[in-house]
XYZ file of C-alpha atoms in Angstrom:
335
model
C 87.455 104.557 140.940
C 85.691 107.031 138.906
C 84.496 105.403 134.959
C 84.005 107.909 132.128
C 81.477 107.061 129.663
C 81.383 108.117 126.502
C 84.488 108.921 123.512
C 88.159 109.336 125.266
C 89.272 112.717 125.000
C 90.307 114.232 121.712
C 88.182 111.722 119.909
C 86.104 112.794 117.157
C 82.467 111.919 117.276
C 83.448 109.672 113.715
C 85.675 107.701 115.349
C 84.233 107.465 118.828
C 81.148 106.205 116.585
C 83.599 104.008 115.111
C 84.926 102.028 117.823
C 81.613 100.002 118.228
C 82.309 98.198 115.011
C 86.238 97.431 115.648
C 87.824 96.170 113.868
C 87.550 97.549 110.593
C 87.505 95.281 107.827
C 90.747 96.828 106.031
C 92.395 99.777 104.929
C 89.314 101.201 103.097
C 87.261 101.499 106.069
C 90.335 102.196 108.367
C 91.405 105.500 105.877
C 87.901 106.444 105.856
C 87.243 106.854 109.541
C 90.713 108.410 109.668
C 89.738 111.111 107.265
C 86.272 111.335 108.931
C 88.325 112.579 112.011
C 90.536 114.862 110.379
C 87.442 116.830 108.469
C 85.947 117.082 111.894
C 89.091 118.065 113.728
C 90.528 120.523 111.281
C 87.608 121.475 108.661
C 89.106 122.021 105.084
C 86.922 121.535 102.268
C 87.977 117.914 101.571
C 89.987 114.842 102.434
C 91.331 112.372 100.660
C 93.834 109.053 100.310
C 94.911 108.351 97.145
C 97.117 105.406 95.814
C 99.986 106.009 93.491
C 100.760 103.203 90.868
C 103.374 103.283 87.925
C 103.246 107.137 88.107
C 99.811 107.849 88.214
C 97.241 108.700 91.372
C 93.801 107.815 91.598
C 91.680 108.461 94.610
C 91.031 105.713 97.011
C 89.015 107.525 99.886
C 87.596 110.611 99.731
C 85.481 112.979 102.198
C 83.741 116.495 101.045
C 81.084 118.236 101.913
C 80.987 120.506 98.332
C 80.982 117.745 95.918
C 82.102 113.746 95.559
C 84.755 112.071 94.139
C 84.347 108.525 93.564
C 86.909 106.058 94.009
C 89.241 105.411 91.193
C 89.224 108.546 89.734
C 92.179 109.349 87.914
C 94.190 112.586 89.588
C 97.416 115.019 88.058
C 100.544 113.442 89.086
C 103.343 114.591 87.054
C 102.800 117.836 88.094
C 100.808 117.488 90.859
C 101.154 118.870 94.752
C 101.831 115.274 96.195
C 104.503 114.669 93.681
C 106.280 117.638 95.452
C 105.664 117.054 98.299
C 107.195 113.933 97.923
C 110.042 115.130 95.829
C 110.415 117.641 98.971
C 109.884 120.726 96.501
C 106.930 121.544 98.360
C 106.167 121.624 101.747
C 103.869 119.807 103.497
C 101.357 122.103 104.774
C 100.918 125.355 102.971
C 98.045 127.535 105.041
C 98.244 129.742 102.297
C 98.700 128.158 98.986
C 98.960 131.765 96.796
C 102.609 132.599 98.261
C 103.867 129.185 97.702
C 105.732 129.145 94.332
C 105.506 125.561 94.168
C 101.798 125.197 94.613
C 101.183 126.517 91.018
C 100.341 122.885 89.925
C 96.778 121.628 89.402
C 95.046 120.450 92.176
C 92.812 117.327 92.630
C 89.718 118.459 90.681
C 89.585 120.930 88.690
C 86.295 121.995 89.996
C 88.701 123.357 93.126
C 90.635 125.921 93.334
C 93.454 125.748 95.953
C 94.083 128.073 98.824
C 95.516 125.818 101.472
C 97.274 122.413 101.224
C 98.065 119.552 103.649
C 99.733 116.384 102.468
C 101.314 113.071 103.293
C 102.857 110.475 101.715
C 101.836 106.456 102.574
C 105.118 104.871 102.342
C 106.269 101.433 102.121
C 109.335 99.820 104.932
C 111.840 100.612 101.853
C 110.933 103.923 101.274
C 108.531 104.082 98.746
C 105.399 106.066 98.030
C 102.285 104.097 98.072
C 99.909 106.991 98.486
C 99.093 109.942 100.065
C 97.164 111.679 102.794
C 96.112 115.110 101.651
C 93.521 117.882 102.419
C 92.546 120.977 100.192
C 90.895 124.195 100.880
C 89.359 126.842 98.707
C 90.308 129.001 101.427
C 93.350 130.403 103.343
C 93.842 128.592 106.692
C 94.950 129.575 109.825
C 98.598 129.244 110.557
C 97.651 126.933 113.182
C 97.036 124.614 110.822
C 100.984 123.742 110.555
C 100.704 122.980 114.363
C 98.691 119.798 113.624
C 101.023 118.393 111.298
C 102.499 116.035 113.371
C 99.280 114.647 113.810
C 98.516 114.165 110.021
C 101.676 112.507 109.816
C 100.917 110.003 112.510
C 97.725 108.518 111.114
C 99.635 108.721 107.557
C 101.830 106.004 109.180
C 99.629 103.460 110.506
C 97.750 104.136 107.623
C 101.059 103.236 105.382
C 101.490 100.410 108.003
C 98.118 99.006 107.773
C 98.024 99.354 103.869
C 101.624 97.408 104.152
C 100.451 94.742 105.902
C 97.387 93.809 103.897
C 98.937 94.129 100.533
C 101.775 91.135 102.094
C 98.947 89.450 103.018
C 97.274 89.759 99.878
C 100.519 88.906 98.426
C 100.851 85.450 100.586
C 96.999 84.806 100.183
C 97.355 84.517 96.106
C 100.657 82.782 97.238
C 98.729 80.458 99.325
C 95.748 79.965 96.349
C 98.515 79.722 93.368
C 100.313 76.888 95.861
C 96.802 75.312 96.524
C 96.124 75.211 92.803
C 99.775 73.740 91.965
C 99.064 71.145 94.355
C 95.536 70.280 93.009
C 97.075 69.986 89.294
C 98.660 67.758 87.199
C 102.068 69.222 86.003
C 101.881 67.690 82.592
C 98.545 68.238 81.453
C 97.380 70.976 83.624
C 94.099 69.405 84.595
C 93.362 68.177 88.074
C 95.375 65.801 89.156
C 93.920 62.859 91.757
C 93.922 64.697 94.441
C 92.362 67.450 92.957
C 90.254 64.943 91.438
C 88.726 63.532 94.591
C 87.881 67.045 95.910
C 86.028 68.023 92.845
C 84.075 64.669 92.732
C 82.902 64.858 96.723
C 82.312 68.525 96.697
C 80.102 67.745 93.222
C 79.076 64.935 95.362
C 78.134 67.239 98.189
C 76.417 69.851 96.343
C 74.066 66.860 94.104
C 72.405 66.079 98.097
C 72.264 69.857 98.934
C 69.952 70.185 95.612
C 68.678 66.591 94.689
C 70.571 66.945 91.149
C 71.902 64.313 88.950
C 75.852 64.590 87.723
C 77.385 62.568 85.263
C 81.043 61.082 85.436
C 83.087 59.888 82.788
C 86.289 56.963 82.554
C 88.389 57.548 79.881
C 91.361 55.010 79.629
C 94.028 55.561 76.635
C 94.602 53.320 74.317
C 98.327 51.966 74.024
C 100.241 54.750 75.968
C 102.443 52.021 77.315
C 103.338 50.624 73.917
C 103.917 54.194 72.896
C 106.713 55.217 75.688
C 108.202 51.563 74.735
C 108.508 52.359 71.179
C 108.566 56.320 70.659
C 109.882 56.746 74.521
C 108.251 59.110 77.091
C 107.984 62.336 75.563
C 105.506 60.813 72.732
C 103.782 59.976 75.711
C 103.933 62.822 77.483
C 102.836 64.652 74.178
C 99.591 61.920 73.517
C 98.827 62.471 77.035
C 98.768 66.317 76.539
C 96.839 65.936 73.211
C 94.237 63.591 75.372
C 93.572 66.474 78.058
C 93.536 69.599 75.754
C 90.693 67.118 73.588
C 88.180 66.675 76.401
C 88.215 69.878 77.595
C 87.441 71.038 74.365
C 84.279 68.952 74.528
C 83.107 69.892 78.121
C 81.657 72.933 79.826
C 83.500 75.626 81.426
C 81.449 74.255 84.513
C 82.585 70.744 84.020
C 85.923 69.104 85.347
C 88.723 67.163 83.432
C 91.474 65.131 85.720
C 94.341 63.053 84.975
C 93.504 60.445 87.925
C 96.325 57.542 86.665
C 98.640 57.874 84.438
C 96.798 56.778 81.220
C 93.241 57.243 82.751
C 91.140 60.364 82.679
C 88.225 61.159 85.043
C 85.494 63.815 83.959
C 82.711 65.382 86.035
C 79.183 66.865 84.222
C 77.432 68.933 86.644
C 73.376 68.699 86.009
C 73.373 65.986 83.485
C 71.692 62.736 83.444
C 69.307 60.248 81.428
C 69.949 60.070 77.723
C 72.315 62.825 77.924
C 75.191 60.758 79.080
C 75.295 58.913 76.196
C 75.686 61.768 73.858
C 78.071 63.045 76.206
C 80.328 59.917 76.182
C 79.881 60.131 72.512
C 80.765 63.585 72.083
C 84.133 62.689 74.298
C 84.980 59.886 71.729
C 84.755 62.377 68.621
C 86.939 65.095 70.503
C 89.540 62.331 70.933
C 89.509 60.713 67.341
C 89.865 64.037 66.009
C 93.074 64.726 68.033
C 94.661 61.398 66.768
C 93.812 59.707 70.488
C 92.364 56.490 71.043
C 90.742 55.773 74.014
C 87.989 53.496 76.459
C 85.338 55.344 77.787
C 82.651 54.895 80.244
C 80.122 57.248 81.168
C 77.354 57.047 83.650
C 75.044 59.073 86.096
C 73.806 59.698 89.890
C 69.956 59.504 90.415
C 68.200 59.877 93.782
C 68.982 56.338 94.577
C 72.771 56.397 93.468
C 74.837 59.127 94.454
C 77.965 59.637 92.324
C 80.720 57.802 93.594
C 78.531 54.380 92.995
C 78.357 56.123 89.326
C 82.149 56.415 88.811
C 82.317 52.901 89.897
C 79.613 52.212 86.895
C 81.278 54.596 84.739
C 84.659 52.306 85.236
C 82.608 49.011 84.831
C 81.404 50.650 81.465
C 85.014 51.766 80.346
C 86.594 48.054 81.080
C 83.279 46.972 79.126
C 83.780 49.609 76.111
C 87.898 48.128 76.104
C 86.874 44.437 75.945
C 84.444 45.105 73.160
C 87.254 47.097 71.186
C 90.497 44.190 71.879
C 87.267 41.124 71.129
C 88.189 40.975 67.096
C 91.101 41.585 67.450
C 91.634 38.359 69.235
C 89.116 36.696 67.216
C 91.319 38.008 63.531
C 94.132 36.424 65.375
């Protein structure tokens, strides 16, 4: 059995150059090989896909040897030669664009004039445009250009298929990461819930060893929520308990986490802070709350080389329960 080395037949040097690095990493690279291919196959002056949105077209990929177009520049659409084509106004290949009525509209830059045309559409399963794959020419073509049409409209179609498939799985992905979120949130307050909690508080945790930084943690336990939904019923509750989380993240960091970890208790994670700092921050936690009408316990402490930050939640609580037996002491005592 005879083995050929080198590109299959009909390949373009692109591609064949290509096919050491398949897979490509999405549509991008995929539309840019494919239009590396065609400029080498057929010529014309340039290449490009562009993406329609919301009735306009910007370029996406684009390949010319006379001058560059970046991505995202904004092209004609309302009158344009892929709106058209699309409308079926125009026809797809024009080898000479001067004796086509139709092709009086603007074309992609207005640094180019148009003497041929070939064009695409990327469609969706239902039917509708995405994009298209198009090719101008300052100059007339040969007719056989409309011979190779067929094969234009092939790699417009696993382009449209490939571009199909990643936007669903874009669309699942943020799915996937809005579900993930959901499930890592409290529905009430909208801060971590415990689950959430306990993934922020290893993978703080985690990154403390990784760097030999100190975190800080915080307990904050509410003051009388029970009493509340006996007295004013659950949405008073539901509303203190609100008030409670919108207050302490008013007083942390964007970098620092708030969770609901019980139903009346509050967990808070400061990333790089330690020493005399967690005292302030305890304090400044305690003001936040006042100010919203909330009373609450709170304990606050820190990991150090020598006590990584779960054993400081567990101080953190000690402190809280400490902080709520000072507060009930006269009380009792006035009774």
């Amino acid at each position: 059995m005879r083995v050929v080395h080198g590109p299959a037949p009909g390949l373009s040097r692109a591609v064949a150059a290509d096919l050491a690095e398949v897979p490509w990493s999405g549509f991008t690279e995929a539309a840019d090989a494919v239009l590396a291919h065609l400029q080498e196959r057929f010529g014309m002056d340039l290449w490009v896909v562009t993406r329609v949105r919301e009735g306009s077209q910007e370029v996406h990929v684009a390949r010319s040897g006379a001058f560059r177009i970046p991505q995202g520049t904004p092209l004609p659409w309302l009158d344009s030669l892929s709106r058209q084509i699309h409308a079926g106004s125009a026809p797809r290949v024009a080898t000479d664009a001067r004796i086509e009525m139709a092709f009086g509209a603007p074309g992609v830059d207005r640094r180019f004039r148009v003497g041929a045309y070939l064009g695409v559409p990327l469609l969706t399963e239902e039917g509708h445009l995405r994009g298209t794959l198009c090719a101008f020419s300052g100059n007339r073509q040969p007719d056989e250009l409309a011979l190779e049409l067929p094969v234009v409209e092939l790699f417009a179609r696993l382009l449209s298929t490939l571009l199909a498939k990643e936007e669903f799985a874009h669309e699942r992905s943020e799915v996937a990461a809005a579900a993930y979120a959901m499930a890592n949130r409290d529905p009430l307050t909208g801060v971590l819930n415990r689950r959430g909690w306990e993934r922020a508080l290893d993978a703080e945790e985690q990154r403390c060893l990784r760097g030999g930084r100190c975190s800080a943690v915080a307990v904050v336990d509410l003051d009388g929520l029970s009493q509340i939904n006996d007295s004013l019923g659950h949405e008073a509750g539901d509303e203190l308990l609100v008030r409670a989380a919108r207050a302490l993240e008013s007083a942390v960091r964007p970098c620092d986490q708030v969770a609901r970890v019980e139903g009346d208790v509050f967990g808070l994670i400061a990333a790089d802070a330690g020493g005399e700092g967690v005292r302030a921050w305890a304090a400044r936690l305690g003001c936040a709350l006042r100010a919203a009408g909330v009373q609450a316990s709170i304990g606050a402490a820190a990991s150090s080389p020598d006590r990584p930050l779960s054993d400081a939640w567990h101080a953190a609580d000690a402190a809280m329960r400490a902080d709520k037996q000072s507060r009930r002491g006269p009380r009792r005592r006035a009774g």
